[in-house]
């Protein structure tokens, strides 16, 4: 038996909604330390959370949460590359991590080394 329901998750969002997704993207990048949660972000740009995530997948290839995590880790990597004088605990806090251990774990998963080793230019095995 053939289902007449379409998979709405595969639908391309219209340009008007994609503009709202881009607004949400900019809002997330504006304050990595204290970004709005998904519901508040979606409400701020006039989309449902599900539609916002669908738009993020369409434009950026990932969910809102994964995009935020990656943006935070990219900012940490850039700060380390620029020789930030901040201790890792402060850097983690500036990027929205309440626990430095969560920051270190996420950084290692993404880049294969701890932030401290990255800063020192070391490779971990």
PDB file of C-alpha atoms in Angstrom:
ATOM      1  CA  UNK A   1       0.000   0.000   0.000  1.00  0.00           C
ATOM      2  CA  UNK A   2       1.331   3.399  -0.955  1.00  0.00           C
ATOM      3  CA  UNK A   3       1.301   6.254   1.553  1.00  0.00           C
ATOM      4  CA  UNK A   4       0.057   9.613   0.317  1.00  0.00           C
ATOM      5  CA  UNK A   5       1.871  11.500   3.086  1.00  0.00           C
ATOM      6  CA  UNK A   6       4.952  13.384   1.960  1.00  0.00           C
ATOM      7  CA  UNK A   7       8.036  13.565   4.121  1.00  0.00           C
ATOM      8  CA  UNK A   8       7.974  17.225   5.128  1.00  0.00           C
ATOM      9  CA  UNK A   9      11.523  16.963   6.547  1.00  0.00           C
ATOM     10  CA  UNK A  10      12.797  16.643   2.974  1.00  0.00           C
ATOM     11  CA  UNK A  11      10.986  19.747   1.735  1.00  0.00           C
ATOM     12  CA  UNK A  12      13.018  22.781   0.786  1.00  0.00           C
ATOM     13  CA  UNK A  13      12.099  25.845   2.767  1.00  0.00           C
ATOM     14  CA  UNK A  14      10.954  28.945   0.872  1.00  0.00           C
ATOM     15  CA  UNK A  15      13.311  31.941   0.586  1.00  0.00           C
ATOM     16  CA  UNK A  16      11.387  33.879   3.251  1.00  0.00           C
ATOM     17  CA  UNK A  17      11.986  31.122   5.810  1.00  0.00           C
ATOM     18  CA  UNK A  18      15.619  30.746   4.764  1.00  0.00           C
ATOM     19  CA  UNK A  19      16.114  34.457   5.466  1.00  0.00           C
ATOM     20  CA  UNK A  20      14.789  33.807   8.986  1.00  0.00           C
ATOM     21  CA  UNK A  21      17.224  30.893   9.354  1.00  0.00           C
ATOM     22  CA  UNK A  22      20.077  33.226   8.397  1.00  0.00           C
ATOM     23  CA  UNK A  23      18.875  35.686  11.043  1.00  0.00           C
ATOM     24  CA  UNK A  24      18.954  32.883  13.612  1.00  0.00           C
ATOM     25  CA  UNK A  25      22.468  31.962  12.448  1.00  0.00           C
ATOM     26  CA  UNK A  26      23.648  35.534  13.006  1.00  0.00           C
ATOM     27  CA  UNK A  27      21.922  35.657  16.405  1.00  0.00           C
ATOM     28  CA  UNK A  28      23.776  32.517  17.526  1.00  0.00           C
ATOM     29  CA  UNK A  29      27.135  33.882  16.451  1.00  0.00           C
ATOM     30  CA  UNK A  30      26.496  37.227  18.149  1.00  0.00           C
ATOM     31  CA  UNK A  31      26.818  35.789  21.666  1.00  0.00           C
ATOM     32  CA  UNK A  32      28.360  32.328  21.884  1.00  0.00           C
ATOM     33  CA  UNK A  33      28.461  32.521  25.685  1.00  0.00           C
ATOM     34  CA  UNK A  34      24.744  33.074  26.217  1.00  0.00           C
ATOM     35  CA  UNK A  35      22.815  32.172  23.078  1.00  0.00           C
ATOM     36  CA  UNK A  36      19.055  31.711  23.257  1.00  0.00           C
ATOM     37  CA  UNK A  37      17.752  28.175  23.545  1.00  0.00           C
ATOM     38  CA  UNK A  38      16.166  26.582  20.483  1.00  0.00           C
ATOM     39  CA  UNK A  39      12.598  27.538  21.396  1.00  0.00           C
ATOM     40  CA  UNK A  40      13.493  31.174  22.104  1.00  0.00           C
ATOM     41  CA  UNK A  41      15.624  31.436  18.964  1.00  0.00           C
ATOM     42  CA  UNK A  42      12.864  29.987  16.807  1.00  0.00           C
ATOM     43  CA  UNK A  43      10.296  32.304  18.387  1.00  0.00           C
ATOM     44  CA  UNK A  44      12.602  35.324  17.865  1.00  0.00           C
ATOM     45  CA  UNK A  45      12.831  34.703  14.124  1.00  0.00           C
ATOM     46  CA  UNK A  46       9.240  33.537  13.643  1.00  0.00           C
ATOM     47  CA  UNK A  47       9.742  29.845  12.923  1.00  0.00           C
ATOM     48  CA  UNK A  48       8.918  26.661  14.780  1.00  0.00           C
ATOM     49  CA  UNK A  49      11.902  24.854  16.327  1.00  0.00           C
ATOM     50  CA  UNK A  50      11.438  21.964  13.902  1.00  0.00           C
ATOM     51  CA  UNK A  51      11.340  24.292  10.896  1.00  0.00           C
ATOM     52  CA  UNK A  52      14.403  26.185  12.171  1.00  0.00           C
ATOM     53  CA  UNK A  53      16.364  22.946  12.494  1.00  0.00           C
ATOM     54  CA  UNK A  54      15.206  21.892   9.031  1.00  0.00           C
ATOM     55  CA  UNK A  55      16.461  25.209   7.654  1.00  0.00           C
ATOM     56  CA  UNK A  56      19.807  24.828   9.415  1.00  0.00           C
ATOM     57  CA  UNK A  57      20.201  21.376   7.874  1.00  0.00           C
ATOM     58  CA  UNK A  58      19.329  22.819   4.470  1.00  0.00           C
ATOM     59  CA  UNK A  59      21.693  25.806   4.644  1.00  0.00           C
ATOM     60  CA  UNK A  60      24.475  24.611   6.941  1.00  0.00           C
ATOM     61  CA  UNK A  61      24.230  20.825   6.835  1.00  0.00           C
ATOM     62  CA  UNK A  62      23.659  20.466  10.568  1.00  0.00           C
ATOM     63  CA  UNK A  63      21.235  21.149  13.401  1.00  0.00           C
ATOM     64  CA  UNK A  64      21.108  24.370  15.397  1.00  0.00           C
ATOM     65  CA  UNK A  65      22.741  22.689  18.406  1.00  0.00           C
ATOM     66  CA  UNK A  66      25.549  21.121  16.359  1.00  0.00           C
ATOM     67  CA  UNK A  67      26.149  24.439  14.592  1.00  0.00           C
ATOM     68  CA  UNK A  68      26.445  26.246  17.941  1.00  0.00           C
ATOM     69  CA  UNK A  69      28.818  23.616  19.328  1.00  0.00           C
ATOM     70  CA  UNK A  70      31.016  23.792  16.229  1.00  0.00           C
ATOM     71  CA  UNK A  71      31.005  27.611  16.241  1.00  0.00           C
ATOM     72  CA  UNK A  72      32.128  27.620  19.874  1.00  0.00           C
ATOM     73  CA  UNK A  73      34.900  25.118  19.194  1.00  0.00           C
ATOM     74  CA  UNK A  74      36.031  27.003  16.081  1.00  0.00           C
ATOM     75  CA  UNK A  75      36.201  30.190  18.153  1.00  0.00           C
ATOM     76  CA  UNK A  76      38.260  28.361  20.791  1.00  0.00           C
ATOM     77  CA  UNK A  77      40.641  27.013  18.161  1.00  0.00           C
ATOM     78  CA  UNK A  78      41.030  30.478  16.642  1.00  0.00           C
ATOM     79  CA  UNK A  79      41.703  32.020  20.063  1.00  0.00           C
ATOM     80  CA  UNK A  80      44.327  29.373  20.802  1.00  0.00           C
ATOM     81  CA  UNK A  81      45.932  29.895  17.406  1.00  0.00           C
ATOM     82  CA  UNK A  82      46.103  33.634  18.091  1.00  0.00           C
ATOM     83  CA  UNK A  83      47.850  32.982  21.410  1.00  0.00           C
ATOM     84  CA  UNK A  84      45.061  34.004  23.763  1.00  0.00           C
ATOM     85  CA  UNK A  85      46.375  34.847  27.222  1.00  0.00           C
ATOM     86  CA  UNK A  86      43.179  33.491  28.812  1.00  0.00           C
ATOM     87  CA  UNK A  87      43.447  30.372  30.944  1.00  0.00           C
ATOM     88  CA  UNK A  88      41.452  27.454  29.512  1.00  0.00           C
ATOM     89  CA  UNK A  89      38.837  27.763  32.253  1.00  0.00           C
ATOM     90  CA  UNK A  90      38.180  31.403  31.314  1.00  0.00           C
ATOM     91  CA  UNK A  91      38.166  30.628  27.584  1.00  0.00           C
ATOM     92  CA  UNK A  92      35.666  27.828  28.167  1.00  0.00           C
ATOM     93  CA  UNK A  93      33.427  30.173  30.163  1.00  0.00           C
ATOM     94  CA  UNK A  94      33.664  32.927  27.527  1.00  0.00           C
ATOM     95  CA  UNK A  95      32.402  30.427  24.947  1.00  0.00           C
ATOM     96  CA  UNK A  96      29.465  29.197  27.000  1.00  0.00           C
ATOM     97  CA  UNK A  97      30.869  26.136  28.749  1.00  0.00           C
ATOM     98  CA  UNK A  98      30.005  26.049  32.450  1.00  0.00           C
ATOM     99  CA  UNK A  99      32.435  23.179  33.037  1.00  0.00           C
ATOM    100  CA  UNK A 100      35.957  23.205  31.625  1.00  0.00           C
ATOM    101  CA  UNK A 101      35.854  19.396  31.468  1.00  0.00           C
ATOM    102  CA  UNK A 102      32.944  19.557  29.005  1.00  0.00           C
ATOM    103  CA  UNK A 103      34.905  22.048  26.903  1.00  0.00           C
ATOM    104  CA  UNK A 104      38.031  19.870  26.902  1.00  0.00           C
ATOM    105  CA  UNK A 105      36.017  16.767  25.958  1.00  0.00           C
ATOM    106  CA  UNK A 106      34.207  18.538  23.117  1.00  0.00           C
ATOM    107  CA  UNK A 107      37.456  20.072  21.818  1.00  0.00           C
ATOM    108  CA  UNK A 108      39.218  16.696  21.843  1.00  0.00           C
ATOM    109  CA  UNK A 109      36.333  15.037  20.010  1.00  0.00           C
ATOM    110  CA  UNK A 110      36.354  17.726  17.335  1.00  0.00           C
ATOM    111  CA  UNK A 111      40.090  18.264  16.846  1.00  0.00           C
ATOM    112  CA  UNK A 112      41.677  15.096  18.208  1.00  0.00           C
ATOM    113  CA  UNK A 113      43.731  16.879  20.899  1.00  0.00           C
ATOM    114  CA  UNK A 114      43.014  18.756  24.096  1.00  0.00           C
ATOM    115  CA  UNK A 115      42.965  22.558  23.987  1.00  0.00           C
ATOM    116  CA  UNK A 116      46.111  22.644  26.124  1.00  0.00           C
ATOM    117  CA  UNK A 117      47.976  20.381  23.712  1.00  0.00           C
ATOM    118  CA  UNK A 118      46.682  22.452  20.778  1.00  0.00           C
ATOM    119  CA  UNK A 119      47.939  25.628  22.426  1.00  0.00           C
ATOM    120  CA  UNK A 120      51.373  24.070  22.957  1.00  0.00           C
ATOM    121  CA  UNK A 121      51.421  22.743  19.382  1.00  0.00           C
ATOM    122  CA  UNK A 122      51.576  19.144  20.558  1.00  0.00           C
ATOM    123  CA  UNK A 123      50.056  16.111  18.917  1.00  0.00           C
ATOM    124  CA  UNK A 124      48.382  13.534  21.092  1.00  0.00           C
ATOM    125  CA  UNK A 125      48.333   9.842  20.380  1.00  0.00           C
TER     126      UNK A 125
END
